[in-house]
Amino acid sequence: MTEEQFWQIVTRGSAQQSSQECIARLSAQLQTLNDEELTAFDKMLGQQLRRSYLWSVWGAAYVITGCDSEHMFTEFQCFLLSLGQDVYEDVIVNPDNLAKLEQWPLKDDYPYPFIEDFDLIAGQIFEDRTGDELPFVPAGTHSPAGKKFNNKPKFLRKAYPQLAAAFPF
């Protein structure tokens, strides 16, 4: 599995694609992989999730949605992956650049940048096929890298000026 193949698989088909459509698309594409490719995909997915396991990215998620749990943050990271390599790399460097997104998935008229279970699909397919779990790959650190964001509005407006303007609190 090359990095290019990985990004082709995880990138959503269109900006309007719902979370459920992203999951269905990912699942269909992963079904075509053999077990070795599925294992390689899962390893690359874990590596990318570790790269964005940053307090600065979590702070952006907090500004947009009030994201306040590890589970929600993982679903946010999966949403970021679905936006493709260019956006993902840009957000890792400067999470405030998320304000440039023109369309956001909505739930009850609020931004909902989460994809549930996106990170579990490869493992489920592998287990269904083989009866075994994918090889365990350590997740890395127990807390995000970098300095924890301050959730006081004054700090958030300073740290994420574009997002604070787009998602006033």
Coordinates of N, CA and C in Angstrom, one line a residue:
M1 N 0.9 -1.2 0.0 CA 0.0 0.0 0.0 C 0.9 1.2 0.0
T2 N 0.7 2.1 -1.0 CA 1.5 3.3 -1.1 C 0.7 4.4 -0.4
E3 N 1.4 5.5 -0.1 CA 0.7 6.6 0.6 C -0.4 7.2 -0.4
E4 N -0.1 7.2 -1.7 CA -1.0 7.7 -2.7 C -2.3 6.8 -2.7
Q5 N -2.1 5.5 -2.6 CA -3.3 4.6 -2.5 C -4.1 4.8 -1.3
F6 N -3.4 5.0 -0.2 CA -4.1 5.3 1.1 C -5.0 6.5 1.0
W7 N -4.4 7.6 0.5 CA -5.2 8.8 0.4 C -6.3 8.7 -0.6
Q8 N -6.2 7.9 -1.7 CA -7.3 7.7 -2.6 C -8.4 7.0 -1.9
I9 N -8.1 6.1 -1.0 CA -9.1 5.3 -0.3 C -9.8 6.1 0.7
V10 N -9.1 6.9 1.5 CA -9.8 7.7 2.6 C -10.5 9.0 2.2
T11 N -10.1 9.5 1.1 CA -10.6 10.8 0.7 C -12.1 10.7 0.2
R12 N -12.9 11.5 0.8 CA -14.3 11.5 0.4 C -14.5 11.7 -1.1
G13 N -15.6 11.2 -1.6 CA -15.9 11.4 -3.1 C -16.2 12.8 -3.4
S14 N -17.0 13.5 -2.6 CA -17.3 14.9 -2.9 C -17.6 15.6 -1.6
A15 N -17.6 16.9 -1.6 CA -17.7 17.7 -0.4 C -19.1 17.5 0.2
Q16 N -20.1 17.2 -0.6 CA -21.4 17.0 -0.1 C -21.7 15.6 0.5
Q17 N -20.7 14.7 0.4 CA -20.9 13.4 0.9 C -21.1 13.3 2.4
S18 N -22.1 12.6 2.8 CA -22.4 12.5 4.2 C -21.5 11.6 4.9
S19 N -21.5 11.6 6.2 CA -20.6 10.7 7.0 C -20.9 9.2 6.7
Q20 N -22.2 8.9 6.5 CA -22.7 7.6 6.2 C -22.2 7.2 4.8
E21 N -22.2 8.1 3.9 CA -21.7 7.8 2.5 C -20.2 7.6 2.5
C22 N -19.5 8.4 3.4 CA -18.1 8.2 3.5 C -17.7 6.8 4.0
I23 N -18.5 6.4 5.0 CA -18.2 5.1 5.6 C -18.5 4.0 4.6
A24 N -19.6 4.1 3.9 CA -20.0 3.1 2.9 C -19.0 3.1 1.8
R25 N -18.5 4.2 1.3 CA -17.4 4.3 0.3 C -16.2 3.6 0.8
L26 N -15.7 4.0 2.0 CA -14.5 3.4 2.6 C -14.6 1.9 2.7
S27 N -15.8 1.4 3.2 CA -16.0 0.0 3.4 C -15.9 -0.7 2.1
A28 N -16.6 -0.2 1.0 CA -16.6 -0.8 -0.3 C -15.1 -0.9 -0.8
Q29 N -14.4 0.2 -0.7 CA -13.0 0.1 -1.2 C -12.1 -0.8 -0.4
L30 N -12.3 -0.9 0.9 CA -11.5 -1.8 1.7 C -11.8 -3.2 1.5
Q31 N -13.1 -3.5 1.1 CA -13.5 -4.9 0.8 C -12.7 -5.5 -0.4
T32 N -12.2 -4.6 -1.3 CA -11.4 -5.0 -2.5 C -10.0 -5.4 -2.2
L33 N -9.5 -5.0 -1.0 CA -8.1 -5.2 -0.6 C -8.0 -6.6 -0.1
N34 N -6.8 -7.2 -0.3 CA -6.5 -8.5 0.3 C -6.1 -8.3 1.8
D35 N -5.9 -9.3 2.5 CA -5.6 -9.2 3.9 C -4.3 -8.4 4.2
E36 N -3.3 -8.6 3.4 CA -2.0 -7.9 3.6 C -2.2 -6.4 3.3
E37 N -2.9 -6.1 2.3 CA -3.2 -4.7 2.0 C -4.1 -4.0 3.0
L38 N -5.0 -4.8 3.6 CA -5.9 -4.3 4.6 C -5.0 -4.0 5.9
T39 N -4.1 -4.9 6.2 CA -3.2 -4.7 7.3 C -2.4 -3.4 7.1
A40 N -1.8 -3.3 5.9 CA -1.0 -2.1 5.6 C -1.8 -0.8 5.7
F41 N -3.1 -0.9 5.2 CA -3.9 0.3 5.3 C -4.2 0.7 6.7
D42 N -4.5 -0.3 7.6 CA -4.8 0.0 9.0 C -3.6 0.6 9.7
K43 N -2.4 0.1 9.3 CA -1.2 0.7 9.9 C -1.0 2.1 9.5
M44 N -1.2 2.4 8.2 CA -1.1 3.8 7.7 C -2.1 4.7 8.3
L45 N -3.3 4.2 8.5 CA -4.4 5.0 9.2 C -4.0 5.4 10.6
G46 N -3.4 4.4 11.3 CA -3.0 4.7 12.7 C -1.8 5.7 12.7
Q47 N -0.9 5.6 11.7 CA 0.1 6.6 11.6 C -0.4 8.0 11.4
Q48 N -1.4 8.1 10.5 CA -1.9 9.4 10.2 C -2.7 10.0 11.4
L49 N -3.4 9.1 12.1 CA -4.2 9.6 13.3 C -3.2 10.1 14.3
R50 N -2.1 9.4 14.5 CA -1.0 9.9 15.5 C -0.5 11.2 15.1
R51 N -0.3 11.5 13.8 CA 0.3 12.7 13.3 C -0.7 13.9 13.7
S52 N -2.0 13.7 13.7 CA -2.9 14.8 14.0 C -3.3 14.8 15.4
Y53 N -2.7 14.0 16.2 CA -3.1 13.9 17.7 C -2.3 15.0 18.4
L54 N -2.8 16.2 18.1 CA -2.2 17.5 18.6 C -3.2 18.3 19.3
W55 N -2.7 18.9 20.4 CA -3.6 19.9 21.1 C -4.1 21.0 20.2
S56 N -3.3 21.4 19.3 CA -3.7 22.5 18.4 C -4.8 22.1 17.5
V57 N -4.8 20.9 17.1 CA -5.9 20.4 16.2 C -7.2 20.2 17.1
W58 N -7.0 19.7 18.3 CA -8.1 19.5 19.2 C -8.7 20.8 19.5
G59 N -7.9 21.9 19.7 CA -8.4 23.2 20.0 C -9.3 23.7 18.9
A60 N -8.9 23.4 17.6 CA -9.8 23.8 16.5 C -11.1 23.1 16.5
A61 N -11.1 21.8 16.9 CA -12.3 21.0 17.0 C -13.2 21.6 18.1
Y62 N -12.6 22.0 19.2 CA -13.3 22.6 20.3 C -14.0 23.9 19.9
V63 N -13.3 24.7 19.1 CA -13.9 26.0 18.6 C -15.1 25.7 17.7
I64 N -15.0 24.7 16.8 CA -16.0 24.4 15.9 C -17.2 23.8 16.5
T65 N -17.0 22.8 17.4 CA -18.1 22.0 17.9 C -18.1 21.8 19.5
G66 N -17.2 22.4 20.2 CA -17.1 22.1 21.6 C -16.6 20.7 21.9
C67 N -15.9 20.1 21.0 CA -15.3 18.7 21.1 C -14.6 18.6 22.4
D68 N -15.0 17.8 23.3 CA -14.4 17.7 24.6 C -14.2 16.2 25.1
S69 N -14.1 15.3 24.2 CA -13.8 13.9 24.6 C -12.9 13.3 23.6
E70 N -12.1 12.3 24.1 CA -11.2 11.6 23.2 C -11.9 10.9 22.0
H71 N -13.0 10.3 22.3 CA -13.8 9.6 21.3 C -14.2 10.6 20.2
M72 N -14.8 11.8 20.6 CA -15.2 12.8 19.6 C -14.0 13.3 18.8
F73 N -12.9 13.5 19.5 CA -11.7 13.9 18.8 C -11.2 12.9 17.7
T74 N -11.3 11.7 18.0 CA -10.9 10.7 17.0 C -11.8 10.7 15.8
E75 N -13.1 10.9 16.1 CA -14.1 11.0 15.0 C -13.8 12.3 14.2
F76 N -13.4 13.4 14.8 CA -13.0 14.6 14.1 C -11.8 14.3 13.3
Q77 N -10.8 13.7 13.8 CA -9.6 13.3 13.0 C -9.9 12.5 11.8
C78 N -10.9 11.6 11.9 CA -11.3 10.8 10.8 C -12.0 11.7 9.7
F79 N -12.8 12.7 10.2 CA -13.3 13.7 9.3 C -12.2 14.4 8.5
L80 N -11.2 14.8 9.2 CA -10.1 15.5 8.6 C -9.4 14.6 7.5
L81 N -9.2 13.4 7.9 CA -8.6 12.4 6.9 C -9.5 12.4 5.6
S82 N -10.8 12.4 5.8 CA -11.7 12.3 4.6 C -11.6 13.5 3.7
L83 N -11.1 14.6 4.2 CA -10.9 15.8 3.4 C -9.8 15.7 2.4
G84 N -8.9 14.7 2.5 CA -7.8 14.5 1.6 C -6.5 15.0 2.2
Q85 N -5.4 14.6 1.5 CA -4.1 14.8 2.0 C -3.8 16.3 2.1
D86 N -4.1 17.1 1.0 CA -3.7 18.5 1.1 C -4.3 19.2 2.2
V87 N -5.6 19.0 2.5 CA -6.3 19.7 3.6 C -5.7 19.2 4.9
Y88 N -5.6 17.9 5.0 CA -5.1 17.2 6.2 C -3.7 17.8 6.6
E89 N -2.8 17.9 5.6 CA -1.5 18.4 5.9 C -1.5 19.9 6.3
D90 N -2.4 20.6 5.7 CA -2.5 22.0 6.0 C -3.1 22.2 7.4
V91 N -4.0 21.4 7.8 CA -4.6 21.6 9.1 C -3.6 21.2 10.2
I92 N -2.8 20.2 9.9 CA -1.8 19.8 10.9 C -0.8 21.0 11.2
V93 N -0.4 21.7 10.1 CA 0.5 22.8 10.3 C -0.2 24.0 10.9
N94 N -1.5 24.3 10.4 CA -2.2 25.4 10.9 C -3.7 25.1 11.0
P95 N -4.1 24.6 12.2 CA -5.5 24.2 12.3 C -6.6 25.3 12.1
D96 N -6.2 26.5 12.2 CA -7.1 27.7 12.0 C -7.5 27.7 10.5
N97 N -6.7 27.1 9.6 CA -7.0 27.0 8.2 C -8.3 26.2 7.9
L98 N -8.8 25.5 8.9 CA -10.1 24.8 8.7 C -11.2 25.8 8.4
A99 N -11.0 27.0 8.8 CA -12.0 28.1 8.5 C -12.2 28.3 7.0
K100 N -11.3 27.8 6.2 CA -11.3 28.0 4.7 C -12.3 27.0 4.1
L101 N -12.7 26.0 4.8 CA -13.7 25.0 4.3 C -15.0 25.7 3.9
E102 N -15.4 25.5 2.7 CA -16.7 26.2 2.3 C -17.9 25.4 2.8
Q103 N -17.9 24.1 2.9 CA -19.0 23.4 3.3 C -18.7 22.5 4.5
W104 N -19.6 22.4 5.4 CA -19.5 21.6 6.6 C -20.7 20.6 6.7
P105 N -20.4 19.4 7.1 CA -21.6 18.5 7.3 C -22.4 19.1 8.5
L106 N -23.7 19.0 8.4 CA -24.5 19.5 9.4 C -25.3 18.4 10.1
K107 N -25.6 18.6 11.3 CA -26.6 17.8 12.1 C -27.4 18.7 12.9
D108 N -28.7 18.7 12.7 CA -29.6 19.7 13.4 C -29.2 21.1 13.2
D109 N -28.7 21.4 12.0 CA -28.3 22.8 11.6 C -27.0 23.3 12.3
Y110 N -26.2 22.3 12.9 CA -25.0 22.7 13.5 C -23.9 21.9 12.8
P111 N -22.6 22.5 12.7 CA -21.5 21.8 12.1 C -21.3 20.4 12.8
Y112 N -21.1 19.4 12.0 CA -20.9 18.1 12.5 C -19.8 17.4 11.8
P113 N -18.5 17.8 12.1 CA -17.4 17.3 11.4 C -16.8 16.0 12.1
F114 N -17.7 15.0 12.1 CA -17.3 13.7 12.7 C -17.7 12.6 11.8
I115 N -16.8 11.5 11.8 CA -17.2 10.3 11.1 C -17.0 9.2 12.1
E116 N -18.1 8.6 12.5 CA -18.1 7.6 13.5 C -17.6 6.2 12.9
D117 N -16.7 5.6 13.7 CA -16.2 4.2 13.3 C -15.4 4.1 12.1
F118 N -15.0 5.3 11.5 CA -14.2 5.3 10.3 C -12.9 4.5 10.5
D119 N -12.3 4.7 11.7 CA -11.1 4.1 12.0 C -11.2 2.6 12.4
L120 N -12.4 2.1 12.5 CA -12.6 0.7 12.9 C -13.0 -0.2 11.7
I121 N -13.3 0.3 10.5 CA -13.8 -0.5 9.4 C -12.8 -1.5 8.9
A122 N -11.5 -1.2 8.8 CA -10.5 -2.1 8.3 C -10.5 -3.3 9.2
G123 N -10.4 -3.0 10.5 CA -10.4 -4.1 11.5 C -11.6 -5.0 11.5
Q124 N -12.7 -4.4 11.3 CA -14.0 -5.2 11.2 C -14.0 -6.1 10.0
I125 N -13.6 -5.6 8.9 CA -13.5 -6.4 7.6 C -12.5 -7.5 7.8
F126 N -11.3 -7.2 8.3 CA -10.3 -8.2 8.6 C -10.8 -9.3 9.5
E127 N -11.5 -8.9 10.6 CA -12.0 -9.9 11.5 C -13.1 -10.8 10.9
D128 N -14.0 -10.2 10.1 CA -15.0 -10.9 9.5 C -14.5 -12.0 8.5
R129 N -13.4 -11.6 7.8 CA -12.7 -12.5 6.9 C -12.0 -13.6 7.5
T130 N -11.2 -13.3 8.5 CA -10.2 -14.2 9.1 C -10.5 -14.8 10.4
G131 N -11.4 -14.1 11.1 CA -11.7 -14.5 12.5 C -10.7 -14.0 13.5
D132 N -9.7 -13.3 13.0 CA -8.6 -12.8 13.8 C -8.7 -11.2 13.8
E133 N -8.1 -10.6 14.8 CA -8.0 -9.2 14.8 C -6.7 -8.7 14.1
L134 N -6.8 -7.5 13.6 CA -5.6 -7.0 12.9 C -4.4 -6.9 14.0
P135 N -3.2 -7.0 13.5 CA -2.1 -6.8 14.4 C -2.2 -5.5 15.2
F136 N -1.9 -5.6 16.5 CA -1.9 -4.4 17.4 C -0.8 -3.5 17.1
V137 N -1.1 -2.3 16.8 CA -0.1 -1.2 16.6 C -0.3 -0.2 17.7
P138 N 0.8 0.0 18.6 CA 0.6 0.9 19.7 C 0.2 2.3 19.2
A139 N -0.7 2.9 19.9 CA -1.2 4.2 19.5 C -0.3 5.4 19.7
G140 N 0.7 5.2 20.5 CA 1.7 6.3 20.7 C 1.5 6.9 22.1
T141 N 1.5 8.2 22.1 CA 1.4 8.9 23.4 C 0.0 8.8 24.0
H142 N -0.1 9.0 25.3 CA -1.4 9.0 26.0 C -2.1 10.3 25.9
S143 N -1.4 11.4 25.6 CA -2.0 12.7 25.5 C -1.5 13.3 24.2
P144 N -2.3 14.2 23.7 CA -1.9 14.9 22.4 C -0.6 15.6 22.6
A145 N 0.1 15.8 21.5 CA 1.4 16.5 21.5 C 1.1 18.0 21.5
G146 N 2.1 18.7 22.0 CA 2.1 20.2 22.0 C 1.5 20.6 23.4
K147 N 1.3 21.9 23.4 CA 0.7 22.6 24.6 C -0.8 22.5 24.5
K148 N -1.4 22.1 25.6 CA -2.9 22.0 25.7 C -3.5 23.4 25.5
F149 N -4.5 23.5 24.7 CA -5.2 24.8 24.4 C -6.0 25.2 25.6
N150 N -6.1 26.5 25.8 CA -6.9 27.1 26.8 C -8.3 27.4 26.3
N151 N -9.3 26.9 26.9 CA -10.7 27.0 26.4 C -11.4 28.3 26.8
K152 N -10.7 29.2 27.3 CA -11.3 30.5 27.5 C -11.5 31.3 26.2
P153 N -12.6 31.9 26.0 CA -12.9 32.6 24.7 C -11.8 33.5 24.3
K154 N -11.3 34.3 25.2 CA -10.2 35.2 24.8 C -9.0 34.5 24.1
F155 N -8.6 33.4 24.7 CA -7.5 32.7 24.2 C -7.9 32.0 22.8
L156 N -9.1 31.5 22.8 CA -9.5 30.8 21.5 C -9.6 31.8 20.4
R157 N -10.1 33.0 20.6 CA -10.1 34.0 19.6 C -8.8 34.4 19.1
K158 N -7.8 34.4 20.0 CA -6.4 34.8 19.6 C -5.7 33.6 18.9
A159 N -5.9 32.4 19.4 CA -5.2 31.2 18.8 C -5.9 30.8 17.5
Y160 N -7.2 31.0 17.3 CA -7.9 30.5 16.1 C -8.8 31.7 15.6
P161 N -8.2 32.8 15.1 CA -9.0 33.9 14.7 C -10.0 33.7 13.6
Q162 N -9.6 32.9 12.6 CA -10.5 32.6 11.5 C -11.6 31.7 11.9
L163 N -11.3 30.7 12.7 CA -12.4 29.8 13.2 C -13.3 30.5 14.1
A164 N -12.7 31.3 15.0 CA -13.6 32.0 16.0 C -14.6 33.0 15.2
A165 N -14.1 33.5 14.1 CA -15.0 34.4 13.3 C -16.1 33.6 12.6
A166 N -15.7 32.4 12.1 CA -16.6 31.5 11.4 C -17.6 30.8 12.3
F167 N -17.1 30.5 13.5 CA -17.9 29.8 14.5 C -18.0 30.6 15.8
P168 N -18.7 31.7 15.9 CA -18.7 32.5 17.1 C -19.2 31.7 18.3
F169 N -18.7 32.1 19.4 CA -19.1 31.4 20.7 C -19.4 32.5 21.7

